[in-house]
Coordinates of C-alpha atoms and ligand atoms in Angstrom, one line a residue:
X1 CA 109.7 22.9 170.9
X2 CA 112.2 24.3 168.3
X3 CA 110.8 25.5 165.3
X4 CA 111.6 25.1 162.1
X5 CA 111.0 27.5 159.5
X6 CA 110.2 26.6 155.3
X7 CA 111.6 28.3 152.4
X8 CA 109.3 31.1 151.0
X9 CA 106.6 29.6 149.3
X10 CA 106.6 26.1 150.3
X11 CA 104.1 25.2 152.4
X12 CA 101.5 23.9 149.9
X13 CA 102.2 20.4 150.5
X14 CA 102.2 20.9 154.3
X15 CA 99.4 22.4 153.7
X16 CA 97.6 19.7 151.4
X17 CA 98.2 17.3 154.8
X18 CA 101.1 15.8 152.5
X19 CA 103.4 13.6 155.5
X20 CA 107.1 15.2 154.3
X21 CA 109.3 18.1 154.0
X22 CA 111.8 17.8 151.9
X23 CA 115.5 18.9 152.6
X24 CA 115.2 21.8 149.8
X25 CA 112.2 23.1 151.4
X26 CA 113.6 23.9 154.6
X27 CA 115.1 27.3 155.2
X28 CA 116.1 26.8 158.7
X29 CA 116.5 24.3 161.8
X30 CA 118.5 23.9 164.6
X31 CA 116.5 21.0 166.2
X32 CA 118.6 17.4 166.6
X33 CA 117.3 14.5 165.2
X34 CA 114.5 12.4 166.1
X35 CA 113.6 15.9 168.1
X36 CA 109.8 17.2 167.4
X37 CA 109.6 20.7 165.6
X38 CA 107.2 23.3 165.2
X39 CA 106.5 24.2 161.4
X40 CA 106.1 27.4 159.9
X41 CA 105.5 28.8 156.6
X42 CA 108.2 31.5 155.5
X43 CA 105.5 34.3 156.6
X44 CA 105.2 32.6 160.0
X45 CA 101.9 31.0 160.2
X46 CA 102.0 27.6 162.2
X47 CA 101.6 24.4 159.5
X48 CA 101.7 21.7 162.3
X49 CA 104.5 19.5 164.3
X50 CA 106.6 17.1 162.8
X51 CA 109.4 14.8 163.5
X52 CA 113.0 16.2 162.8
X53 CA 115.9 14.1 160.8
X54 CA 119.0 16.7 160.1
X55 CA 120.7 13.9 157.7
X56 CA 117.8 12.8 155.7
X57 CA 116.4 13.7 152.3
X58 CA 112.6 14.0 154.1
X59 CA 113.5 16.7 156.5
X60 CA 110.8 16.8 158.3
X61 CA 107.7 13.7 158.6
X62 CA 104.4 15.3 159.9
X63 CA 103.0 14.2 163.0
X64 CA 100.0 16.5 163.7
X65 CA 98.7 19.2 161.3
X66 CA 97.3 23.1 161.4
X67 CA 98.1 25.4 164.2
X68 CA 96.6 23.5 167.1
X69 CA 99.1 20.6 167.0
X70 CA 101.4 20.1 169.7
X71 CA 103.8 17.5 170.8
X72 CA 101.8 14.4 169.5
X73 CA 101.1 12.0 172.4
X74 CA 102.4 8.6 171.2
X75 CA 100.7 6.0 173.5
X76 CA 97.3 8.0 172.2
X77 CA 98.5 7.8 168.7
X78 CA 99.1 3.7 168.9
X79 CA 96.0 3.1 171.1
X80 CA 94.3 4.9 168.1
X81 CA 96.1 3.3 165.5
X82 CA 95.2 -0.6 166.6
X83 CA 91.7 0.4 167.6
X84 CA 91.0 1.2 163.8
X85 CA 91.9 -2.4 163.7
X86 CA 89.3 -4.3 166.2
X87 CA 87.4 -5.5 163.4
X88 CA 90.3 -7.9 162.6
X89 CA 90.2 -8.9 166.2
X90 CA 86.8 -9.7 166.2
X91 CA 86.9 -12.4 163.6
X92 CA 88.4 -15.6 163.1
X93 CA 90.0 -15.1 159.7
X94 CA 93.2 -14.2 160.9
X95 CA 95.6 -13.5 164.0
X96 CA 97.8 -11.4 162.1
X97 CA 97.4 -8.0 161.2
X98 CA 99.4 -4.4 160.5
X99 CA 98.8 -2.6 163.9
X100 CA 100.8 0.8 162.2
X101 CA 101.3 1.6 158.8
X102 CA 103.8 4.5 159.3
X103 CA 102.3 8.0 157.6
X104 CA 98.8 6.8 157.1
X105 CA 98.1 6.3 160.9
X106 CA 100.0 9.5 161.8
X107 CA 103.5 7.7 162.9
X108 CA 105.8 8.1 159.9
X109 CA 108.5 5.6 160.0
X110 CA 106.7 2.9 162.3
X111 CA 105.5 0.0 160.7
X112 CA 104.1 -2.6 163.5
X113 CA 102.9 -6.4 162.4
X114 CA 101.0 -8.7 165.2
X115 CA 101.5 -12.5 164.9
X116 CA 99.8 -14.1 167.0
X117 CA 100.4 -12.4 170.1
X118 CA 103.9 -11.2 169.1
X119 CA 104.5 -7.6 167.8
X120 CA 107.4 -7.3 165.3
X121 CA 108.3 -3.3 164.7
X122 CA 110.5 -1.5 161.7
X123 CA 111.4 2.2 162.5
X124 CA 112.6 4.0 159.3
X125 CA 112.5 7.9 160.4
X126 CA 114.8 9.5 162.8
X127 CA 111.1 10.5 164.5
X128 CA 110.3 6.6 165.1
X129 CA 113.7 5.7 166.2
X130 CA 113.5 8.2 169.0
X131 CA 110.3 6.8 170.4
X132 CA 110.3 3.3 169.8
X133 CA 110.4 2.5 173.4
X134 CA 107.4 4.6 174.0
X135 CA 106.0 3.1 170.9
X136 CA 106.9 -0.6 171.7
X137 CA 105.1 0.3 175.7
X138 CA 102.4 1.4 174.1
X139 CA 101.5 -1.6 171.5
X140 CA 102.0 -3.9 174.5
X141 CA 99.3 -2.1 176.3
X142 CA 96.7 -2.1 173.4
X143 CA 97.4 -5.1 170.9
X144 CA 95.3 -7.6 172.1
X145 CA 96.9 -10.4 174.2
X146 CA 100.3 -9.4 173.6
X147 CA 103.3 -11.4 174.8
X148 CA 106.2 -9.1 173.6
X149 CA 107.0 -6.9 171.0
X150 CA 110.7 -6.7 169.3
X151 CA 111.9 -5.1 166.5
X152 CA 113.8 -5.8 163.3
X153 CA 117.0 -3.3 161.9
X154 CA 117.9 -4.3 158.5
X155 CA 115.9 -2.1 156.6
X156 CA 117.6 -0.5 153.9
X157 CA 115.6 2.5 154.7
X158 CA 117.0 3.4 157.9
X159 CA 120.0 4.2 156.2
X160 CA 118.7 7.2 154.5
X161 CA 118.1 8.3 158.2
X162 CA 121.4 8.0 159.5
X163 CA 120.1 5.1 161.6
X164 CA 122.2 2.0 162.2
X165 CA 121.0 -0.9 159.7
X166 CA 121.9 -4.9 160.3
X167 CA 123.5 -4.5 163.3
X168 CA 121.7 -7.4 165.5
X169 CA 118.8 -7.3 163.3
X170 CA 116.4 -8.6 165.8
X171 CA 116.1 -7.1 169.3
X172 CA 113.2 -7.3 171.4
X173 CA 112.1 -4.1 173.1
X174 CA 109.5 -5.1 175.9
X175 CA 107.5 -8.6 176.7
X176 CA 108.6 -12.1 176.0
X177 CA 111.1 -12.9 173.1
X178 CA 109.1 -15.0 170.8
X179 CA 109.2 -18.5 169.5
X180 CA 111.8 -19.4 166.3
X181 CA 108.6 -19.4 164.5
X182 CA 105.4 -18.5 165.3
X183 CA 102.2 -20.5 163.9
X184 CA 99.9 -17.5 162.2
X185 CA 96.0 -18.6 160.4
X186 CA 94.8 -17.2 157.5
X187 CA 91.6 -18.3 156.4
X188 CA 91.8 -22.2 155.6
X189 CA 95.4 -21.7 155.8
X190 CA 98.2 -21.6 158.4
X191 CA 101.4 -20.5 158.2
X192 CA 105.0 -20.3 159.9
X193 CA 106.5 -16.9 160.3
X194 CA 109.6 -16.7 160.6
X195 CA 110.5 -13.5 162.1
X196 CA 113.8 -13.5 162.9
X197 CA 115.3 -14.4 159.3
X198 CA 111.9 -13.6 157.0
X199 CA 111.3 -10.7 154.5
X200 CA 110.3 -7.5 156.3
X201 CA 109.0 -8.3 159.4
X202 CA 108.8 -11.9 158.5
X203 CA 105.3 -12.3 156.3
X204 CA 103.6 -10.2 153.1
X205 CA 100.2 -9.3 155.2
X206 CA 99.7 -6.9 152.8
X207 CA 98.4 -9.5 150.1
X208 CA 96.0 -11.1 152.4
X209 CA 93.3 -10.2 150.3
X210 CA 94.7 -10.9 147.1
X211 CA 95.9 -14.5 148.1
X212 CA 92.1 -15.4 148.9
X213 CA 90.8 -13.9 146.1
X214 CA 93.2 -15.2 143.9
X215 CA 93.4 -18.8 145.2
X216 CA 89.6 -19.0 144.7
X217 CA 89.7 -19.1 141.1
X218 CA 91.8 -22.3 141.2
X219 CA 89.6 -24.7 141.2
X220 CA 90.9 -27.3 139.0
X221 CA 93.5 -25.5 138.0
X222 CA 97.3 -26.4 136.6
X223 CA 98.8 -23.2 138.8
X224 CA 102.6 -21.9 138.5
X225 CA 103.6 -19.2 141.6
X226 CA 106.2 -17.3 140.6
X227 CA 108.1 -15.7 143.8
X228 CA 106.0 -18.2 146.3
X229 CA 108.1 -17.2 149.4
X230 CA 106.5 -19.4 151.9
X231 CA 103.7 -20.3 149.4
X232 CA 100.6 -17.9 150.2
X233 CA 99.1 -17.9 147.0
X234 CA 100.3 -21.5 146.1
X235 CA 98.2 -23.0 149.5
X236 CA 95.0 -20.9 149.1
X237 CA 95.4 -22.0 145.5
X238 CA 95.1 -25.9 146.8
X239 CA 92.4 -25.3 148.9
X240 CA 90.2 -24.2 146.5
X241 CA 91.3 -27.3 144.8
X242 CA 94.1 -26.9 142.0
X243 CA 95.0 -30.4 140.6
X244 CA 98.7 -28.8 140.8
X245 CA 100.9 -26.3 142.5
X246 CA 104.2 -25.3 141.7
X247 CA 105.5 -23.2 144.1
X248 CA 109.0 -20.9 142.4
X249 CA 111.2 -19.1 144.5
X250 CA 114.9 -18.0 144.5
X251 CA 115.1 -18.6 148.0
X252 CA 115.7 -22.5 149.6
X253 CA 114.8 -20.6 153.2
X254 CA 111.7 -19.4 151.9
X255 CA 110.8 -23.1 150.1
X256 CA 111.5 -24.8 153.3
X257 CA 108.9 -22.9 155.2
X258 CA 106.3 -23.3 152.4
X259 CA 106.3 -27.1 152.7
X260 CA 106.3 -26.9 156.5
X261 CA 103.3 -24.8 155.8
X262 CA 101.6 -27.4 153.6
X263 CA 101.7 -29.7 155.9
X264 CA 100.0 -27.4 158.8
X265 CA 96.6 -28.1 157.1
X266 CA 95.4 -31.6 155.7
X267 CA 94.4 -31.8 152.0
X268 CA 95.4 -34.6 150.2
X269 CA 94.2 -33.6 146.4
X270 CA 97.1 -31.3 144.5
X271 CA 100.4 -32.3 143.6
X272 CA 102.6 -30.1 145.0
X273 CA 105.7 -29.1 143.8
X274 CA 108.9 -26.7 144.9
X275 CA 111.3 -25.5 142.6
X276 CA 114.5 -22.7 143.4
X277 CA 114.8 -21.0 140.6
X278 CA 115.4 -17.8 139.2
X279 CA 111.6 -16.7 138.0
X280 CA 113.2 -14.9 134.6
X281 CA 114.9 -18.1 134.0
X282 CA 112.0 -20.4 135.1
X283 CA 109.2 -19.1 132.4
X284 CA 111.7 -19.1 130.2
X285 CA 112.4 -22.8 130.2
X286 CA 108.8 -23.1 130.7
X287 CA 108.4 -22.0 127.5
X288 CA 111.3 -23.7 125.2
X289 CA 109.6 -26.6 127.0
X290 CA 106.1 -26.0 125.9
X291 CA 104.3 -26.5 129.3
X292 CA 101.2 -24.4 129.7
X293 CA 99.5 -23.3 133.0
X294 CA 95.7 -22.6 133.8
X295 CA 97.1 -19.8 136.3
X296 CA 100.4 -17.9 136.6
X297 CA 100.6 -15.4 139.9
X298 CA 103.6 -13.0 139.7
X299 CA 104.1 -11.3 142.8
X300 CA 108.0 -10.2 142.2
X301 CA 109.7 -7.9 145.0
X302 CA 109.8 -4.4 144.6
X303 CA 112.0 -4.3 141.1
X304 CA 111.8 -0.5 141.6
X305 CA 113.3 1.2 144.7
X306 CA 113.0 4.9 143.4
X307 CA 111.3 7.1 140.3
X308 CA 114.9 6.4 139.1
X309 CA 114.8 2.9 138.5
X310 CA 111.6 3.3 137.5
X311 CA 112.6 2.5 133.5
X312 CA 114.4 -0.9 133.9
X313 CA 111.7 -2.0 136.8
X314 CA 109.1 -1.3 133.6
X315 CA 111.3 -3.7 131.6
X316 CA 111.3 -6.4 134.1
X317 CA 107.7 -6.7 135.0
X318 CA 107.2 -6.5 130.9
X319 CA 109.6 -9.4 130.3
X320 CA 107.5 -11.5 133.2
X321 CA 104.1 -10.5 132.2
X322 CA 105.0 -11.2 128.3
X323 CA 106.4 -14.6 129.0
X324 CA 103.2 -15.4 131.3
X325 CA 100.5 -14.1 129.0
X326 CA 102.1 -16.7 126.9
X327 CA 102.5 -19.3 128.8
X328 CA 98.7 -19.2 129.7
X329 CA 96.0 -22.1 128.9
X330 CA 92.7 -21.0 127.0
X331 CA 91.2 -19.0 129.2
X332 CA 93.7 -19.3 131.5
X333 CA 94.1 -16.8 134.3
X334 CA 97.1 -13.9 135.2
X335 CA 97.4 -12.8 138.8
X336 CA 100.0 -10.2 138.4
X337 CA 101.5 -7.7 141.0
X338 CA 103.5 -4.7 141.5
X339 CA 104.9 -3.7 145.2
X340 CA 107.0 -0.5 143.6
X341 CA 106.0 2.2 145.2
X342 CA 107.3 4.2 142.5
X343 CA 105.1 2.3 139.7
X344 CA 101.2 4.0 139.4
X345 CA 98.6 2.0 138.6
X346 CA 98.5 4.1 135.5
X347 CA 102.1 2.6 134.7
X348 CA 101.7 -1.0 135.6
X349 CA 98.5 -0.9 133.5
X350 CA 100.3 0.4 130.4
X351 CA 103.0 -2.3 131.1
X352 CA 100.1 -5.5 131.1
X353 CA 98.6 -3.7 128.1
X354 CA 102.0 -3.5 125.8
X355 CA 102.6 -7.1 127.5
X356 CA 99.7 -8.6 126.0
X357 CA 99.4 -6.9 122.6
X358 CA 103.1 -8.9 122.2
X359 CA 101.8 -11.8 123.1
X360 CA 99.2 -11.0 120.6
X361 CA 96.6 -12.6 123.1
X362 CA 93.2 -10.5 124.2
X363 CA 92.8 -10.6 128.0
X364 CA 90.4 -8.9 130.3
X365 CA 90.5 -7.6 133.9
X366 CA 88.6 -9.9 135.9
X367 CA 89.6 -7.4 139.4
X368 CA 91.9 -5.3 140.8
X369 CA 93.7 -5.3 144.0
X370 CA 95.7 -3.3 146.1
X371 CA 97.4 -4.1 149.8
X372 CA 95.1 -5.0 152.4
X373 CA 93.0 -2.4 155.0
X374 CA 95.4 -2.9 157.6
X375 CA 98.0 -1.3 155.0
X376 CA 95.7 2.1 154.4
X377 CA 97.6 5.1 152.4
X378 CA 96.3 8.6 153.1
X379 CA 94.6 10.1 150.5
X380 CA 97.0 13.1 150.5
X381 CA 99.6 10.8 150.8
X382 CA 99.5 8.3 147.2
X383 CA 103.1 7.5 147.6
X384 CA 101.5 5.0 150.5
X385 CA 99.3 3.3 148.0
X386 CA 102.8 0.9 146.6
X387 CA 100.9 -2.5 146.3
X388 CA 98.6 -3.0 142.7
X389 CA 97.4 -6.4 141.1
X390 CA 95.5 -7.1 138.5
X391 CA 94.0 -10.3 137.6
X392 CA 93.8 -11.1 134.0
X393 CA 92.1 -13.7 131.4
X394 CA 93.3 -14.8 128.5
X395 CA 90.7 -14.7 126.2
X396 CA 91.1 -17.4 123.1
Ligands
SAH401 N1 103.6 -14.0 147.2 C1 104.4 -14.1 148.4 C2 105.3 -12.9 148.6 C3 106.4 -12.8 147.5 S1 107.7 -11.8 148.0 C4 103.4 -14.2 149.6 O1 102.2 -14.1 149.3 O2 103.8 -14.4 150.7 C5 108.8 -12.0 146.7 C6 109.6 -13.3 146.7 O3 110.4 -13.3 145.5 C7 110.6 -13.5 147.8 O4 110.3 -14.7 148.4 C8 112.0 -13.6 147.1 O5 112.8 -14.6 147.7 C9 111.6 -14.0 145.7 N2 112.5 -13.6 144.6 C10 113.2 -12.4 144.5 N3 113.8 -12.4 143.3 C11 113.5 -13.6 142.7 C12 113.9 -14.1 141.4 N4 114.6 -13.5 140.5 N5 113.4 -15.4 141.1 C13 112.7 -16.0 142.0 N6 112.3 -15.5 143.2 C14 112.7 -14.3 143.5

């Protein structure tokens, strides 16, 4: 293995078990990328192995830590990585799950989602790239009752990496190719995933929890989702027996799906409705038009893709939450989300708390949530934590 050496004093993060070695840290490399290196401090004691990308800002992505670590075995690794998952395969909930969230399981770069028999990969480090046949081999072997597992290429991400990005976005790697879209359960609900053409790998898994937990407050309830996609909180919202959905999204694509997917499961009681719209512009008229809601969820895409767009992110999820907390029904209920990775909690919190002292309304947390345990961040690693909700009452 070729070794890689840090700059004087910087091996405290590598160290701390923090995943990445930044460009300025490194004093010296000659390894190509995707290549495995051995780290070292500047005084030459062994820090771990990591994976090598010559032409991205993370230099270096840890793949094993201390001075034991070695070339890591990757079949191990994903065997490892989906049998921390076997409780999701042991229950009837749901037949989709994340098999590899990247840095937390140890494979920075790899994200790998099951559906239903069908794996769908993203790799987004020079590291993952290099190994995703292995990798794809590998979650054939272990995810239960695979049929094939493919991959999609139009992460921005991969850019940053020198990796291609778009170019036929969907390959499959090993296995069958799967269906145009393939039928998922979660909970009382069922849904189409589209994963081809759909957002990341075709379906937010990570709000699993949330869309349960949010829906079951519904009972009864008026409910507006803002940013539906194919309308996961929306449905768990009607079976838990809202008089009335309306599901908002910018995308017709994404609209079309979510009334396929009401019609997956039978429930005759709520008046559904689908609306493509612009969210800003929806609450807006919303409110010039007086109508009032029981409960608004607002689960926008990532409006922040870095600490530098941090500042006009904080003014877009203000303007949202503002007009919601406004829009709300006595007692009416705020499920409200932000995927930026960038954005702490800390932040977000400051954001709902400014929000609703301009609304001049008093609200109180009812819960918090964050992505689901199939979407685990490494405690050394909070830039892995990216998905916080809060759910809010209006108190009148
Ligand atoms: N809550 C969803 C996931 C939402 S993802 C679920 O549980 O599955 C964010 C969604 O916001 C995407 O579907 C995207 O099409 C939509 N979107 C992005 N910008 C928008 C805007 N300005 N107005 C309305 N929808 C928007």
């Amino acid at each position: 293995m070729k070794k890689l050496i840090l700059k004087k004093g910087r091996e405290r993060s590598v160290k701390n078990l923090h995943p990445w070695v930044f460009s300025g840290g490194v004093e010296s490399c000659d390894a190509q990328a995707g290549e495995t290196v051995e780290v070292f401090s500047f005084t030459g004691e062994k820090l771990g192995v990591g994976w090598y990308s010559p032409d991205s800002q993370l230099r270096v992505r840890m793949v094993g830590f201390g001075a034991e670590a070695k070339e890591p075995d990757i079949a191990m690794l994903v065997g490892a990585s989906v049998g921390r998952r076997a409780d999701f395969f042991g229950n009837a909930y749901t037949n989709a799950v994340r098999l590899i969230n990247a840095e937390a399981d140890m494979l920075p770069g790899v994200v790998a989602d099951y559906y239903a028999g069908f794996v769908v990969c993203q790799f987004t480090s020079a590291g993952a790239e290099a190994n995703k046949k292995q990798i794809a081999e590998a979650l054939m072997m272990f995810a239960p009752f695979c049929r094939g597992v493919s991959e999609r290429t139009d992460v921005k991400d991969r850019l940053k990496e020198g990796l291609k990005c778009g170019e036929n976005p969907f390959t499959n790697i090993v296995g069958e190719e799967p269906p145009e879209f393939i039928e998922i359960t979660e909970g009382v609900c069922k849904f189409l995933v589209d994963v081809r053409n759909g957002h990341k790998t075709g379906f937010y898994l990570d709000q699993r929890d949330a869309r349960a937990a949010v829906g079951a407050l519904a009972n009864g309830a008026d409910v507006l989702n803002c940013f539906s996609y194919t309308g996961g909180f929306g449905l768990f919202a009607r079976a838990a027996g809202a008089t009335k959905v309306i599901q908002v999204d910018i995308s017709q694509e994404a609209l079309d799906i979510a009334k396929k997917n009401e019609h997956l499961v039978h429930m005759c009681m709520t008046d559904m409705q689908y609306i493509k719209s612009d969210v800003f512009e929806y609450l807006r008229k919303c409110r010039d038009e007086g109508v009032k809601f029981d409960m608004i969820i607002l689960d926008p895409p990532k409006f922040a893709s870095s600490k530098a767009h941090l500042m006009k992110a904080a003014r877009g999820y203000k303007d949202i939450n503002l007009l919601a907390m406004k829009l709300l029904k006595p007692n009416g209920i705020l499920a409200t989300f932000s995927c930026s990775g960038a954005m702490t909690r800390e932040l977000f919190d400051k954001i709902l708390f400014e929000a609703a002292v301009d609304a001049g309304r008093a609200f109180q947390v009812i819960s918090t949530t964050r992505q689901g345990m199939d979407h685990p961040s490494a405690i050394t690693f909070p830039e892995g934590h990216y998905l916080k909700g809060s759910v809010l009452r209006a108190i009148d």
